[in-house]
Amino acid sequence: MGKIIFYEDRNFQGRSYECMSDCPDMSSYLSRCHSCRVESGCFMVYDRPNFMGNQYFMRRGEYADYMSMMGMSGGIRSCRMIPMYRGQFRMKIYERENFGGQMYELMDDCDSIMDRYRMSDCQSCHVMDGHWLMYEQAHYRGRMMYMRPGEYRSFREMGMSGMRFMSMRRIMDMC
């Protein structure tokens, strides 16, 4: 079971809110959020309600001023606990929306789809096993998106318009 504590002010000051599950809208608990402490597990935090907007992966640790560290201007508005997973990892990535174009199956991390597959874009995917992070730049940089098992037919329709995913990493932390 994961646990994250959000604080209104920097350096763990002000009102706090403890969370041990998914929270689609934190505005009813805190008016702002400038620091947090992950006591156990792993979480994705989002700068918009309902798990939308920019996403950030948070593992066990203290984030005394993560707002400036991560470049978040609006604060955390929702969070999702990442369940612990031990097993095989499998994901199919597709060049185009609706599982069109080139397709490749991944079972391990890929630091550049361009270098590994000569693939210049990834617009849909099917996660069969495990939990993954997809990054907009090669070598696990830039904005990210959390992917759990399921079919993702169009990243554009999911609110990721203009974003190209160029690297993928399995979430293997002891969440």
CSV table of C-alpha atoms in Angstrom, one decimal:
chain,number,residue,atom,x,y,z
A,1,MET,CA,0.0,0.0,0.0
A,2,GLY,CA,1.4,3.4,-1.0
A,3,LYS,CA,1.2,6.6,1.0
A,4,ILE,CA,1.9,10.2,-0.1
A,5,ILE,CA,1.4,13.3,2.0
A,6,PHE,CA,0.9,16.7,0.3
A,7,TYR,CA,1.6,20.0,2.0
A,8,GLU,CA,0.3,23.5,1.1
A,9,ASP,CA,3.6,25.2,1.6
A,10,ARG,CA,7.3,24.5,0.8
A,11,ASN,CA,9.4,22.5,3.3
A,12,PHE,CA,6.4,20.4,4.5
A,13,GLN,CA,4.6,23.4,6.1
A,14,GLY,CA,1.0,24.3,6.2
A,15,ARG,CA,-2.1,22.1,6.0
A,16,SER,CA,-1.5,18.6,4.8
A,17,TYR,CA,-3.4,15.8,3.1
A,18,GLU,CA,-2.6,12.1,3.3
A,19,CYS,CA,-3.4,10.0,0.3
A,20,MET,CA,-3.2,6.2,0.0
A,21,SER,CA,-5.2,5.7,-3.3
A,22,ASP,CA,-6.2,7.5,-6.5
A,23,CYS,CA,-7.4,11.0,-6.0
A,24,PRO,CA,-9.1,12.6,-9.1
A,25,ASP,CA,-9.5,16.1,-7.5
A,26,MET,CA,-7.4,17.4,-4.6
A,27,SER,CA,-8.9,20.9,-4.6
A,28,SER,CA,-11.4,19.9,-1.9
A,29,TYR,CA,-8.5,19.0,0.5
A,30,LEU,CA,-5.9,21.6,-0.3
A,31,SER,CA,-6.0,25.0,-2.0
A,32,ARG,CA,-2.4,24.7,-3.2
A,33,CYS,CA,0.4,22.2,-2.9
A,34,HIS,CA,4.1,23.1,-2.8
A,35,SER,CA,5.8,20.1,-1.2
A,36,CYS,CA,5.1,16.4,-0.6
A,37,ARG,CA,6.6,13.3,1.0
A,38,VAL,CA,6.2,9.8,-0.5
A,39,GLU,CA,6.4,7.5,2.5
A,40,SER,CA,5.8,4.3,0.5
A,41,GLY,CA,4.9,3.2,-3.0
A,42,CYS,CA,5.1,5.1,-6.2
A,43,PHE,CA,2.6,7.7,-7.6
A,44,MET,CA,1.9,9.7,-10.7
A,45,VAL,CA,0.9,13.3,-9.9
A,46,TYR,CA,-0.9,15.5,-12.4
A,47,ASP,CA,-1.3,19.3,-12.7
A,48,ARG,CA,-5.0,19.0,-13.7
A,49,PRO,CA,-8.0,17.2,-12.1
A,50,ASN,CA,-9.0,13.7,-13.3
A,51,PHE,CA,-5.5,12.5,-14.1
A,52,MET,CA,-5.0,15.0,-16.9
A,53,GLY,CA,-2.3,17.4,-17.9
A,54,ASN,CA,1.4,17.1,-17.2
A,55,GLN,CA,2.4,14.0,-15.3
A,56,TYR,CA,5.3,13.4,-12.9
A,57,PHE,CA,6.5,10.1,-11.5
A,58,MET,CA,7.1,10.2,-7.7
A,59,ARG,CA,9.0,7.5,-5.8
A,60,ARG,CA,9.7,7.2,-2.1
A,61,GLY,CA,11.4,10.4,-0.9
A,62,GLU,CA,11.0,14.0,0.2
A,63,TYR,CA,10.2,16.8,-2.2
A,64,ALA,CA,10.5,20.0,-0.2
A,65,ASP,CA,9.9,22.3,-3.2
A,66,TYR,CA,9.0,20.1,-6.1
A,67,MET,CA,6.9,22.8,-7.8
A,68,SER,CA,10.0,24.7,-8.9
A,69,MET,CA,12.1,21.5,-9.3
A,70,MET,CA,9.6,20.0,-11.8
A,71,GLY,CA,8.5,23.3,-13.4
A,72,MET,CA,4.9,22.9,-12.2
A,73,SER,CA,3.2,26.3,-12.2
A,74,GLY,CA,-0.4,25.3,-11.2
A,75,GLY,CA,0.4,22.7,-8.6
A,76,ILE,CA,-0.8,19.2,-8.1
A,77,ARG,CA,-4.5,18.6,-8.8
A,78,SER,CA,-4.8,14.8,-8.9
A,79,CYS,CA,-2.7,11.7,-8.2
A,80,ARG,CA,-2.7,8.1,-9.0
A,81,MET,CA,-1.1,5.3,-7.0
A,82,ILE,CA,0.9,2.9,-9.1
A,83,PRO,CA,0.3,-0.7,-8.0
A,84,MET,CA,3.3,-3.0,-7.4
A,85,TYR,CA,3.8,-5.4,-10.3
A,86,ARG,CA,6.0,-8.4,-10.5
A,87,GLY,CA,5.9,-10.2,-13.7
A,88,GLN,CA,6.5,-10.0,-17.4
A,89,PHE,CA,6.3,-6.7,-19.2
A,90,ARG,CA,4.9,-6.4,-22.7
A,91,MET,CA,3.7,-3.5,-24.8
A,92,LYS,CA,3.1,-3.1,-28.5
A,93,ILE,CA,3.8,0.4,-30.0
A,94,TYR,CA,2.3,1.7,-33.2
A,95,GLU,CA,3.5,4.4,-35.6
A,96,ARG,CA,-0.1,5.7,-36.2
A,97,GLU,CA,-3.3,6.1,-34.4
A,98,ASN,CA,-5.7,3.1,-34.1
A,99,PHE,CA,-2.9,0.7,-34.2
A,100,GLY,CA,-1.8,1.6,-37.7
A,101,GLY,CA,1.6,1.7,-39.4
A,102,GLN,CA,4.7,-0.1,-38.1
A,103,MET,CA,4.3,-2.2,-35.0
A,104,TYR,CA,6.9,-3.3,-32.5
A,105,GLU,CA,6.6,-5.3,-29.3
A,106,LEU,CA,8.7,-4.3,-26.3
A,107,MET,CA,9.5,-6.4,-23.3
A,108,ASP,CA,12.2,-4.1,-21.9
A,109,ASP,CA,13.1,-0.5,-21.7
A,110,CYS,CA,13.7,1.4,-25.0
A,111,ASP,CA,15.8,4.6,-24.8
A,112,SER,CA,15.1,5.6,-28.4
A,113,ILE,CA,12.5,4.1,-30.8
A,114,MET,CA,14.4,5.9,-33.6
A,115,ASP,CA,17.7,4.2,-32.9
A,116,ARG,CA,16.2,0.8,-32.1
A,117,TYR,CA,13.4,0.6,-34.7
A,118,ARG,CA,14.0,3.5,-37.1
A,119,MET,CA,10.5,4.6,-36.0
A,120,SER,CA,10.0,8.4,-36.0
A,121,ASP,CA,6.7,8.5,-34.2
A,122,CYS,CA,4.5,6.5,-31.8
A,123,GLN,CA,0.8,7.5,-31.8
A,124,SER,CA,-0.9,4.5,-30.2
A,125,CYS,CA,0.0,1.4,-28.1
A,126,HIS,CA,-1.4,-1.7,-26.4
A,127,VAL,CA,0.0,-2.4,-22.9
A,128,MET,CA,-0.5,-6.1,-22.3
A,129,ASP,CA,1.6,-6.6,-19.2
A,130,GLY,CA,3.1,-4.3,-16.6
A,131,HIS,CA,3.2,-0.5,-16.0
A,132,TRP,CA,5.2,1.8,-18.2
A,133,LEU,CA,6.3,5.4,-18.5
A,134,MET,CA,6.5,6.9,-22.0
A,135,TYR,CA,8.6,10.0,-22.6
A,136,GLU,CA,8.4,12.6,-25.4
A,137,GLN,CA,12.2,12.6,-25.9
A,138,ALA,CA,14.8,9.9,-26.3
A,139,HIS,CA,16.8,8.8,-23.3
A,140,TYR,CA,13.8,9.2,-20.9
A,141,ARG,CA,13.6,13.0,-21.0
A,142,GLY,CA,10.8,15.5,-21.4
A,143,ARG,CA,7.2,15.1,-20.5
A,144,MET,CA,6.0,11.7,-19.6
A,145,MET,CA,2.8,9.6,-19.6
A,146,TYR,CA,1.9,6.7,-17.3
A,147,MET,CA,0.5,3.7,-19.1
A,148,ARG,CA,-1.2,0.8,-17.4
A,149,PRO,CA,-2.5,-2.3,-19.1
A,150,GLY,CA,-5.0,-1.4,-21.8
A,151,GLU,CA,-5.5,-0.2,-25.3
A,152,TYR,CA,-4.5,3.4,-26.2
A,153,ARG,CA,-5.8,4.1,-29.7
A,154,SER,CA,-5.0,7.8,-29.9
A,155,PHE,CA,-2.6,9.8,-27.7
A,156,ARG,CA,-4.0,12.9,-29.4
A,157,GLU,CA,-7.5,12.2,-28.2
A,158,MET,CA,-6.2,11.6,-24.7
A,159,GLY,CA,-5.1,15.2,-24.6
A,160,MET,CA,-1.5,14.6,-25.7
A,161,SER,CA,-1.8,16.6,-28.9
A,162,GLY,CA,1.5,17.5,-30.4
A,163,MET,CA,3.4,15.1,-28.2
A,164,ARG,CA,5.6,12.4,-29.7
A,165,PHE,CA,6.7,9.6,-27.6
A,166,MET,CA,10.3,8.6,-28.3
A,167,SER,CA,11.4,6.4,-25.3
A,168,MET,CA,9.6,3.9,-23.0
A,169,ARG,CA,10.6,2.6,-19.5
A,170,ARG,CA,9.1,-0.2,-17.4
A,171,ILE,CA,8.1,0.9,-13.8
A,172,MET,CA,10.1,-1.7,-11.9
A,173,ASP,CA,10.5,0.3,-8.6
A,174,MET,CA,9.4,-1.5,-5.4
A,175,CYS,CA,6.2,0.5,-5.5
